[in-house]
mmCIF file of C-alpha atoms in Angstrom:
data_model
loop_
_atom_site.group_PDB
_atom_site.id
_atom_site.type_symbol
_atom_site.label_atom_id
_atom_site.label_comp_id
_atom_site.label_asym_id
_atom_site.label_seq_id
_atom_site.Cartn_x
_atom_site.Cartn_y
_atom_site.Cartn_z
ATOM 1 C CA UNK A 1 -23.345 -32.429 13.905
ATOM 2 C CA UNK A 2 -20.351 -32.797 11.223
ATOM 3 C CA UNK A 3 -16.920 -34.054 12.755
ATOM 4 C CA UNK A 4 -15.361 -31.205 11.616
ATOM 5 C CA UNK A 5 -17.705 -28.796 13.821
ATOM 6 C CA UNK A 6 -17.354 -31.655 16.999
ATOM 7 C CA UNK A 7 -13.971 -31.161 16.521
ATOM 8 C CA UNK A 8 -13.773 -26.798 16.443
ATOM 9 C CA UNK A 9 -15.783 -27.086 19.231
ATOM 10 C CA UNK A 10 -13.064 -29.060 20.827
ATOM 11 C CA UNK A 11 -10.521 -26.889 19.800
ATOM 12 C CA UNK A 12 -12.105 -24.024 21.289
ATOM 13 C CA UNK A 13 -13.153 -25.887 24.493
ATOM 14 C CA UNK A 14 -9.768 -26.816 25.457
ATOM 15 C CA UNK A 15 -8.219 -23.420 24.439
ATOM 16 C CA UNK A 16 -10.508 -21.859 26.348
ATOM 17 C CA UNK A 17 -9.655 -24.075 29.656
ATOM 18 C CA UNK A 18 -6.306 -22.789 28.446
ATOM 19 C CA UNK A 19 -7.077 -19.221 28.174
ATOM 20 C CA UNK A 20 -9.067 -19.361 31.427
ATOM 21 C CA UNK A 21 -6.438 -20.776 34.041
ATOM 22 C CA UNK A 22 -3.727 -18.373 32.406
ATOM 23 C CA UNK A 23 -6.432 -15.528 33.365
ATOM 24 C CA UNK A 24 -7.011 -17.056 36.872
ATOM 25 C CA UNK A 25 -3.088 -17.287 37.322
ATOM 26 C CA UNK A 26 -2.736 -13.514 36.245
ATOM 27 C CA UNK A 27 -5.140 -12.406 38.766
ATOM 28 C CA UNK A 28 -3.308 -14.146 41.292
ATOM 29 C CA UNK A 29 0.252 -12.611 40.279
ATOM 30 C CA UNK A 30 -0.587 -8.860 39.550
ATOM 31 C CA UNK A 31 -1.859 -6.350 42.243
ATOM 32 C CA UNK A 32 -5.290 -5.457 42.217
ATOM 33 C CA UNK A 33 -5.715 -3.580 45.090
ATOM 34 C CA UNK A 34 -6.087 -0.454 43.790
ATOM 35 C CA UNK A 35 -6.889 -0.692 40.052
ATOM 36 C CA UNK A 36 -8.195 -4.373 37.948
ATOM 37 C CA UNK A 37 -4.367 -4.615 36.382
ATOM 38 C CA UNK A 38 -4.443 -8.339 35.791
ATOM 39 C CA UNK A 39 -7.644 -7.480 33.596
ATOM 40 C CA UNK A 40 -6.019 -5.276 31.853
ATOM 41 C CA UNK A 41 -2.652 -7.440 31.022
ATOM 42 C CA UNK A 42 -4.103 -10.338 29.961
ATOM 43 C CA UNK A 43 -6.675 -8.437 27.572
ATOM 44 C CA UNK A 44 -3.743 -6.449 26.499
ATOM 45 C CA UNK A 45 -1.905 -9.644 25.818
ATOM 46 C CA UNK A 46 -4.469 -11.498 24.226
ATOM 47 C CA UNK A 47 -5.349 -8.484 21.533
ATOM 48 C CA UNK A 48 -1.371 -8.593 20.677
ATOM 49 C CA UNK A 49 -1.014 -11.944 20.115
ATOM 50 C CA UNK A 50 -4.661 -12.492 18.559
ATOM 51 C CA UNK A 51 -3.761 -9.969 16.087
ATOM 52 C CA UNK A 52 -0.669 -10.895 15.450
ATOM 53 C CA UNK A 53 -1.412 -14.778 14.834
ATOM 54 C CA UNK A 54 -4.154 -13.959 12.372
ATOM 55 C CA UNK A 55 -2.301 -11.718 10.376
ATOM 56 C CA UNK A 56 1.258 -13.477 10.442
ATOM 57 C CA UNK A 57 -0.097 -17.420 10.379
ATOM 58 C CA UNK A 58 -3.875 -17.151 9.049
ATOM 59 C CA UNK A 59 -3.169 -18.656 5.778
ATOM 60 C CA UNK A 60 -0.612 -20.863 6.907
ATOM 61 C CA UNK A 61 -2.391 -22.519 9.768
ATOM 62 C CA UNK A 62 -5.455 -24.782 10.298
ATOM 63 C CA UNK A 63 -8.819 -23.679 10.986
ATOM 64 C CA UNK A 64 -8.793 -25.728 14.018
ATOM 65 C CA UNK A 65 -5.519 -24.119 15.498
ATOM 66 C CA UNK A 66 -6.749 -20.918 14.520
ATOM 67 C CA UNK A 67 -10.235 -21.698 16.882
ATOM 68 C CA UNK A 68 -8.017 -23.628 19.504
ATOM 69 C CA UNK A 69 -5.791 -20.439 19.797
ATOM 70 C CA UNK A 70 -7.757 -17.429 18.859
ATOM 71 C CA UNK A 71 -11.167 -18.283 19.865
ATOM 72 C CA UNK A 72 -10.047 -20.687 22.346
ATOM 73 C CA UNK A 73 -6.901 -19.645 24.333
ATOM 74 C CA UNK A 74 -7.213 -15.758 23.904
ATOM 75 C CA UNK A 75 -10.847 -15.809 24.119
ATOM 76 C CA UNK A 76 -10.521 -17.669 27.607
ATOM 77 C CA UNK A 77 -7.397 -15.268 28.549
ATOM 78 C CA UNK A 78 -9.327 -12.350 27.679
ATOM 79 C CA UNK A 79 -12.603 -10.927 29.594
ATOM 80 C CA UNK A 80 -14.845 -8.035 28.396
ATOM 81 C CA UNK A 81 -16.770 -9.070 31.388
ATOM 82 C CA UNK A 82 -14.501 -8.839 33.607
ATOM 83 C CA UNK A 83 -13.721 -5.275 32.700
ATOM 84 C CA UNK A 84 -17.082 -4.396 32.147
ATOM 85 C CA UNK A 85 -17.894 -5.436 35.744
ATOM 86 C CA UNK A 86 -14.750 -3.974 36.786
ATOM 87 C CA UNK A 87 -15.486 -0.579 35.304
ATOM 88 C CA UNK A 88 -19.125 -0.103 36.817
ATOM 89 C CA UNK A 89 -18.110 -1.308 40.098
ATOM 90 C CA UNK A 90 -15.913 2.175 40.358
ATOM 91 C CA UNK A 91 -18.465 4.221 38.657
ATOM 92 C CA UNK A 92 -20.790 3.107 42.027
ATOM 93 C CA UNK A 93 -18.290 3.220 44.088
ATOM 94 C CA UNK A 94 -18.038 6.668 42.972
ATOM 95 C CA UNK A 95 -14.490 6.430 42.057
ATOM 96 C CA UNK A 96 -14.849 8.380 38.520
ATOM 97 C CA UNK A 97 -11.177 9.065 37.827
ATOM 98 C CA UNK A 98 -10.537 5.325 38.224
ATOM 99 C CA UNK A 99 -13.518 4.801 36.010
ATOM 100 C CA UNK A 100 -12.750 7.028 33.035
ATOM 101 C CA UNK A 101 -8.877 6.013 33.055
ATOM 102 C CA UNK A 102 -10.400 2.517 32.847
ATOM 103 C CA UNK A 103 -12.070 2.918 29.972
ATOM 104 C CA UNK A 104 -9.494 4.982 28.416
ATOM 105 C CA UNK A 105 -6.979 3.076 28.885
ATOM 106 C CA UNK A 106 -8.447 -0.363 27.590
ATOM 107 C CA UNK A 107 -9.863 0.961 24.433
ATOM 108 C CA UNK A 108 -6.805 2.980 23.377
ATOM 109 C CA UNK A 109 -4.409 0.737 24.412
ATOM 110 C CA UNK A 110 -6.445 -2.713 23.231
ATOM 111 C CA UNK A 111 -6.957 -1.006 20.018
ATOM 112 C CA UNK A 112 -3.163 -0.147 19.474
ATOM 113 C CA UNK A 113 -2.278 -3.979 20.771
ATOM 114 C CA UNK A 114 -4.319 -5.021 18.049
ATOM 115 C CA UNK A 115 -2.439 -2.562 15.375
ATOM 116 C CA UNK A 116 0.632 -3.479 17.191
ATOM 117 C CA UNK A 117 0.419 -7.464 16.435
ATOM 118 C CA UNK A 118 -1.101 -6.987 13.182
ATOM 119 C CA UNK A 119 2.462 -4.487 11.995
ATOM 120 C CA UNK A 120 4.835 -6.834 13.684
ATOM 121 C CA UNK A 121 3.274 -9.625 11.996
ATOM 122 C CA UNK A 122 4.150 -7.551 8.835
ATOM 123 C CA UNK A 123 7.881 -7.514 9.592
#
């Protein structure tokens, strides 16, 4: 393997450690009991600023920040397993509302984080 690659592979290892105690932490801070919230902040939070990076720094910063903090750190911070897991767990539990405001919720409001970063970014 090229250098280079060792070292984006580094950069996305150690964002990732990052990303992934920052996720741990959240789900230790916000209230879960009755709905996956922390889940839902930090994939909220890591759309925003993914977005927003990319489209205010991409030209202006290294490929290897870009994979330390986009691939790396948001990646880690962010979990589509997580909610995926999340999500079936209430549709066998039977909890349906739960369920479909789930899903509802993360793909309109992920989608507008992502717009969101990407306008602000802009200004």
């Amino acid at each position: 393997m090229q250098s280079e690659t060792l070292l984006l592979i580094a950069c996305a290892g150690a964002g990732a450690a990052i990303g992934g105690i920052l996720r741990f932490s959240a789900s230790k801070v916000i209230d879960c009991s009755e709905f996956p919230w922390a889940t839902f902040v930090v994939n909220l939070i890591a759309c925003f600023l993914a977005a927003f990076v990319t489209m205010r720094f991409g030209g202006s910063i290294s490929e290897s920040f870009r994979v330390f903090f986009t691939v790396g750190i948001m990646g880690g911070l962010s979990t589509m397993s997580t909610f995926a897991n999340e999500t079936v767990e209430m549709l066998y539990v039977g909890n349906y509302g739960y369920f479909a405001f789930n899903v509802f919720l993360n793909v309109a409001v992920f989608i507008f984080g992502a717009i969101a970063g990407r306008e602000l970014a802009l200004i």
